Amino acid sequence: MRHIPEVRRRRLGDELRRLRQKAGLTSDDLARLLGWHQSKVSRIETGVSGVKDEDLAALLDALDVDPQLRALLGALAGTSNNGPGWWMAYGGVIPPQYRDFISLESQASSAHTLETSVIPGLLQTPRYARAVTRAALDGQPPATVDSLVEVRLARQEVLRAPAPLKLHALLDEAVLHRQVGGRGVLREQLRTLSEVARLPQVCVQVLPFTVGGYIGLTGPFVIFSFPRITDLDLVVLDHLTNSLYLERKEDIEAYRAAFESMRAHALSPEKSLDLIAGIGDAA
């Protein structure tokens, strides 16, 4: 059984209870269908205990859950009952929390992110991603760097999926000037950023130097939102190979308010594109 945060476990239980009630079943009815004791169903629905891969699969089968919701609930539970994701092939390189992050990212409907140091991973070019990885993991074997770059680039497919992730990125202007990998790499990155930022599912806004100090200077973060399940948003403090989850309602509200405050002070998407293009031409 994999460990999942308590808050997420309770939310999973709430959703399973809602699905059971929608199916017109009592907890006793569901337990009989599964050959379980009623207390086991109750512990899962109240979030008292986690759920094993095979038990979640049995629950979702009994409740006739459709594939899309099934995948989301599997990601929420941190199980592999829907089959291993592509990221599992990198299990020897990326830790469990990073794999959980990628799994959640693959099921999210939108992401609101602030970056104060580098271009967001979902928008990085291969050469820029490699330069960031080498700098962050100085001294690591080339094979490890190669694998981490592959993971970073593979994650970008969520922006081009049939139902793509909607990404709203706020960038400190310093990100656009930092010559990660050298001037040529930065120039290429900024040109690619200008192209990707024009996709309908991507919005990029720049916090110019003239804003001065702002609430997000303490560091980058991501707010994930998910389809079909209410009250499931979470904040992720994303590092290169690890992630910290913030799931308390008050934390999520604080980060959401901070994002809106910074968005209001940022340049418009159109003016941001002009700034990015200008810096790219001068690089």
C-alpha positions as CSV (number, residue, x, y, z in Angstrom):
1,M,0.0,0.0,0.0
2,R,1.4,3.4,-0.9
3,H,1.4,6.3,1.5
4,I,-0.9,9.2,0.5
5,P,-1.4,12.4,2.5
6,E,-4.3,12.3,5.0
7,V,-6.3,15.1,3.4
8,R,-6.1,13.4,-0.1
9,R,-7.1,10.1,1.5
10,R,-10.2,11.7,3.0
11,R,-11.1,13.4,-0.3
12,L,-10.8,10.0,-2.0
13,G,-13.1,8.5,0.6
14,D,-15.7,11.3,0.1
15,E,-15.7,10.7,-3.6
16,L,-16.1,6.9,-3.2
17,R,-19.0,7.4,-0.8
18,R,-20.7,9.8,-3.3
19,L,-20.3,7.3,-6.1
20,R,-21.7,4.5,-3.9
21,Q,-24.7,6.6,-2.9
22,K,-25.3,7.6,-6.6
23,A,-25.4,3.9,-7.4
24,G,-28.1,3.4,-4.8
25,L,-26.0,1.2,-2.5
26,T,-25.5,1.2,1.2
27,S,-22.1,0.4,2.7
28,D,-23.5,-3.0,3.6
29,D,-24.6,-3.6,0.0
30,L,-21.2,-2.7,-1.3
31,A,-19.4,-4.8,1.2
32,R,-21.5,-7.8,0.3
33,L,-20.8,-7.3,-3.4
34,L,-17.1,-7.2,-2.7
35,G,-17.0,-10.0,-0.1
36,W,-15.7,-7.5,2.5
37,H,-16.7,-6.6,6.0
38,Q,-18.8,-3.4,6.2
39,S,-16.1,-1.8,8.5
40,K,-13.6,-2.0,5.6
41,V,-15.8,0.0,3.3
42,S,-16.4,2.5,6.2
43,R,-12.7,2.9,6.9
44,I,-11.9,3.7,3.3
45,E,-14.8,6.1,2.9
46,T,-13.9,8.0,6.1
47,G,-10.3,8.2,5.2
48,V,-9.3,6.3,8.3
49,S,-7.2,3.8,6.2
50,G,-5.6,3.9,2.8
51,V,-6.6,1.6,-0.1
52,K,-4.6,-1.0,-1.8
53,D,-4.3,-1.1,-5.6
54,E,-6.4,-4.2,-5.9
55,D,-9.1,-3.0,-3.5
56,L,-9.5,0.3,-5.3
57,A,-9.8,-1.5,-8.6
58,A,-12.5,-3.8,-7.1
59,L,-14.4,-0.8,-5.7
60,L,-14.3,1.1,-9.0
61,D,-15.5,-2.1,-10.9
62,A,-18.4,-2.6,-8.5
63,L,-19.4,1.1,-8.8
64,D,-19.1,0.9,-12.7
65,V,-16.8,4.0,-12.8
66,D,-16.0,5.3,-16.2
67,P,-12.4,5.3,-17.4
68,Q,-11.7,9.1,-17.1
69,L,-12.9,9.3,-13.5
70,R,-11.2,6.0,-12.7
71,A,-7.9,7.4,-13.9
72,L,-8.3,10.5,-11.8
73,L,-9.2,8.5,-8.7
74,G,-6.2,6.3,-9.3
75,A,-4.0,9.3,-9.4
76,L,-5.6,10.7,-6.3
77,A,-5.0,7.4,-4.4
78,G,-1.4,7.1,-5.7
79,T,-2.2,3.6,-7.0
80,S,-1.3,1.8,-10.2
81,N,-4.6,0.0,-10.8
82,N,-4.9,1.8,-14.2
83,G,-1.6,0.5,-15.4
84,P,1.8,2.0,-15.0
85,G,2.3,5.5,-16.4
86,W,5.3,6.2,-18.7
87,W,7.1,7.8,-15.7
88,M,7.3,4.4,-13.9
89,A,10.1,3.5,-16.4
90,Y,12.2,6.1,-14.6
91,G,11.6,4.6,-11.1
92,G,15.3,4.2,-10.5
93,V,16.0,7.9,-11.1
94,I,13.0,9.9,-9.8
95,P,11.7,9.4,-6.3
96,P,8.1,8.4,-5.4
97,Q,7.0,12.0,-4.6
98,Y,8.1,13.2,-8.0
99,R,6.3,10.3,-9.7
100,D,3.2,11.2,-7.7
101,F,3.6,14.8,-8.9
102,I,3.8,13.7,-12.6
103,S,0.7,11.4,-12.1
104,L,-1.3,14.2,-10.7
105,E,-0.1,16.6,-13.4
106,S,-1.2,14.2,-16.0
107,Q,-4.8,14.2,-14.6
108,A,-5.1,17.9,-13.7
109,S,-7.3,20.1,-15.8
110,S,-5.4,23.3,-15.1
111,A,-2.2,24.5,-13.4
112,H,-1.4,28.0,-12.2
113,T,2.3,28.4,-11.6
114,L,4.8,31.1,-10.5
115,E,8.5,30.8,-11.5
116,T,11.1,33.2,-10.1
117,S,14.3,31.6,-11.3
118,V,13.9,29.5,-14.5
119,I,11.4,28.9,-17.3
120,P,8.6,26.4,-16.1
121,G,9.5,22.8,-16.9
122,L,6.5,22.4,-19.1
123,L,7.8,25.2,-21.4
124,Q,11.5,24.3,-21.5
125,T,13.4,23.5,-24.7
126,P,15.6,20.4,-24.6
127,R,18.9,22.4,-24.4
128,Y,17.5,24.7,-21.7
129,A,16.2,21.7,-19.7
130,R,19.6,20.0,-19.9
131,A,21.4,23.1,-18.7
132,V,19.0,23.5,-15.8
133,T,19.4,19.9,-14.8
134,R,23.2,20.0,-15.0
135,A,23.3,23.1,-12.9
136,A,20.9,21.7,-10.3
137,L,22.6,18.3,-10.1
138,D,26.2,19.2,-10.5
139,G,28.4,16.1,-10.4
140,Q,25.6,13.6,-11.3
141,P,26.4,10.9,-14.0
142,P,25.5,11.9,-17.5
143,A,23.0,9.0,-17.7
144,T,21.1,10.4,-14.7
145,V,21.0,13.9,-16.3
146,D,19.8,12.3,-19.6
147,S,17.0,10.5,-17.9
148,L,15.8,13.5,-15.9
149,V,15.8,15.6,-19.1
150,E,13.8,12.9,-20.8
151,V,11.3,13.0,-17.9
152,R,11.0,16.8,-18.1
153,L,10.4,16.8,-21.9
154,A,7.9,13.9,-21.7
155,R,5.9,15.8,-19.1
156,Q,5.2,18.5,-21.7
157,E,2.9,16.2,-23.6
158,V,0.1,17.2,-21.2
159,L,-0.1,20.5,-23.1
160,R,-0.8,18.7,-26.3
161,A,-3.1,15.9,-25.1
162,P,-6.7,15.6,-26.6
163,A,-7.9,17.4,-23.4
164,P,-4.8,19.5,-22.7
165,L,-3.7,20.9,-19.4
166,K,-4.6,24.6,-19.2
167,L,-1.4,26.4,-18.0
168,H,-1.3,29.9,-16.6
169,A,2.3,30.9,-15.9
170,L,3.6,34.0,-14.1
171,L,7.3,34.6,-14.7
172,D,9.5,37.0,-12.8
173,E,11.3,39.1,-15.4
174,A,14.6,37.8,-14.1
175,V,13.8,34.5,-15.5
176,L,13.9,36.0,-19.0
177,H,17.4,37.4,-18.5
178,R,19.2,34.5,-16.7
179,Q,21.5,33.0,-19.3
180,V,21.0,29.3,-18.4
181,G,23.2,27.4,-20.7
182,G,24.5,30.6,-22.3
183,R,23.2,33.3,-24.6
184,G,22.4,30.9,-27.5
185,V,20.4,28.5,-25.3
186,L,18.5,31.4,-23.7
187,R,17.7,33.0,-27.1
188,E,16.3,29.7,-28.4
189,Q,14.3,29.2,-25.2
190,L,12.7,32.7,-25.4
191,R,11.7,32.2,-29.0
192,T,10.1,28.9,-28.2
193,L,8.4,30.4,-25.2
194,S,6.9,33.1,-27.4
195,E,5.5,30.3,-29.7
196,V,4.1,28.1,-27.0
197,A,2.6,31.1,-25.2
198,R,0.3,31.6,-28.2
199,L,-1.3,28.2,-27.8
200,P,-4.9,28.6,-26.6
201,Q,-4.3,26.4,-23.5
202,V,-1.2,28.4,-22.4
203,C,-1.2,31.9,-20.8
204,V,2.1,33.6,-19.9
205,Q,2.4,36.8,-18.0
206,V,5.6,38.5,-16.8
207,L,6.1,40.3,-13.5
208,P,8.4,43.2,-14.6
209,F,11.2,44.5,-12.5
210,T,9.2,47.7,-12.1
211,V,6.7,45.8,-9.9
212,G,9.4,45.8,-7.2
213,G,8.8,43.5,-4.3
214,Y,5.8,41.1,-4.4
215,I,4.3,38.3,-2.4
216,G,5.7,35.5,-4.6
217,L,9.3,36.4,-4.1
218,T,9.6,33.7,-1.5
219,G,9.6,31.0,-4.2
220,P,7.9,29.2,-7.0
221,F,4.7,27.1,-6.7
222,V,2.0,25.3,-8.7
223,I,-1.7,25.1,-8.0
224,F,-3.4,22.1,-9.6
225,S,-7.1,21.9,-10.2
226,F,-8.9,18.7,-11.3
227,P,-12.0,17.9,-13.4
228,R,-15.2,16.4,-12.0
229,I,-14.1,16.3,-8.3
230,T,-14.8,19.4,-6.2
231,D,-12.5,20.6,-3.4
232,L,-9.5,18.7,-4.8
233,D,-7.2,21.6,-5.6
234,L,-3.7,21.3,-4.2
235,V,-0.5,23.4,-4.1
236,V,2.8,21.8,-5.0
237,L,6.2,23.3,-4.2
238,D,8.1,21.6,-7.1
239,H,11.8,20.9,-6.9
240,L,13.8,19.1,-9.6
241,T,13.4,15.6,-8.2
242,N,11.0,16.1,-5.3
243,S,7.7,17.8,-4.4
244,L,6.0,19.1,-1.3
245,Y,2.2,19.0,-1.2
246,L,0.0,21.6,0.6
247,E,-3.6,20.4,0.8
248,R,-5.1,22.3,3.7
249,K,-8.0,24.5,2.6
250,E,-6.4,27.6,4.2
251,D,-3.1,27.0,2.3
252,I,-4.8,26.6,-1.0
253,E,-6.8,29.8,-0.5
254,A,-3.7,31.7,0.5
255,Y,-1.8,30.6,-2.6
256,R,-4.8,31.2,-4.9
257,A,-5.2,34.7,-3.5
258,A,-1.4,35.3,-3.9
259,F,-1.6,34.2,-7.5
260,E,-4.5,36.5,-8.3
261,S,-2.7,39.4,-6.6
262,M,0.4,38.8,-8.7
263,R,-1.6,38.3,-11.9
264,A,-3.2,41.7,-11.4
265,H,0.3,43.3,-11.2
266,A,1.8,41.4,-14.1
267,L,1.9,42.6,-17.7
268,S,-1.0,41.5,-19.9
269,P,-0.3,38.4,-22.0
270,E,0.1,40.6,-25.1
271,K,2.6,42.9,-23.4
272,S,4.4,40.0,-21.9
273,L,4.9,38.5,-25.3
274,D,6.3,41.8,-26.6
275,L,8.8,41.9,-23.6
276,I,9.8,38.2,-24.2
277,A,10.4,38.9,-27.9
278,G,12.4,42.0,-27.2
279,I,14.7,40.3,-24.6
280,G,15.1,37.3,-27.0
281,D,16.2,39.5,-29.9
282,A,18.7,41.3,-27.7
283,A,20.1,38.1,-26.1
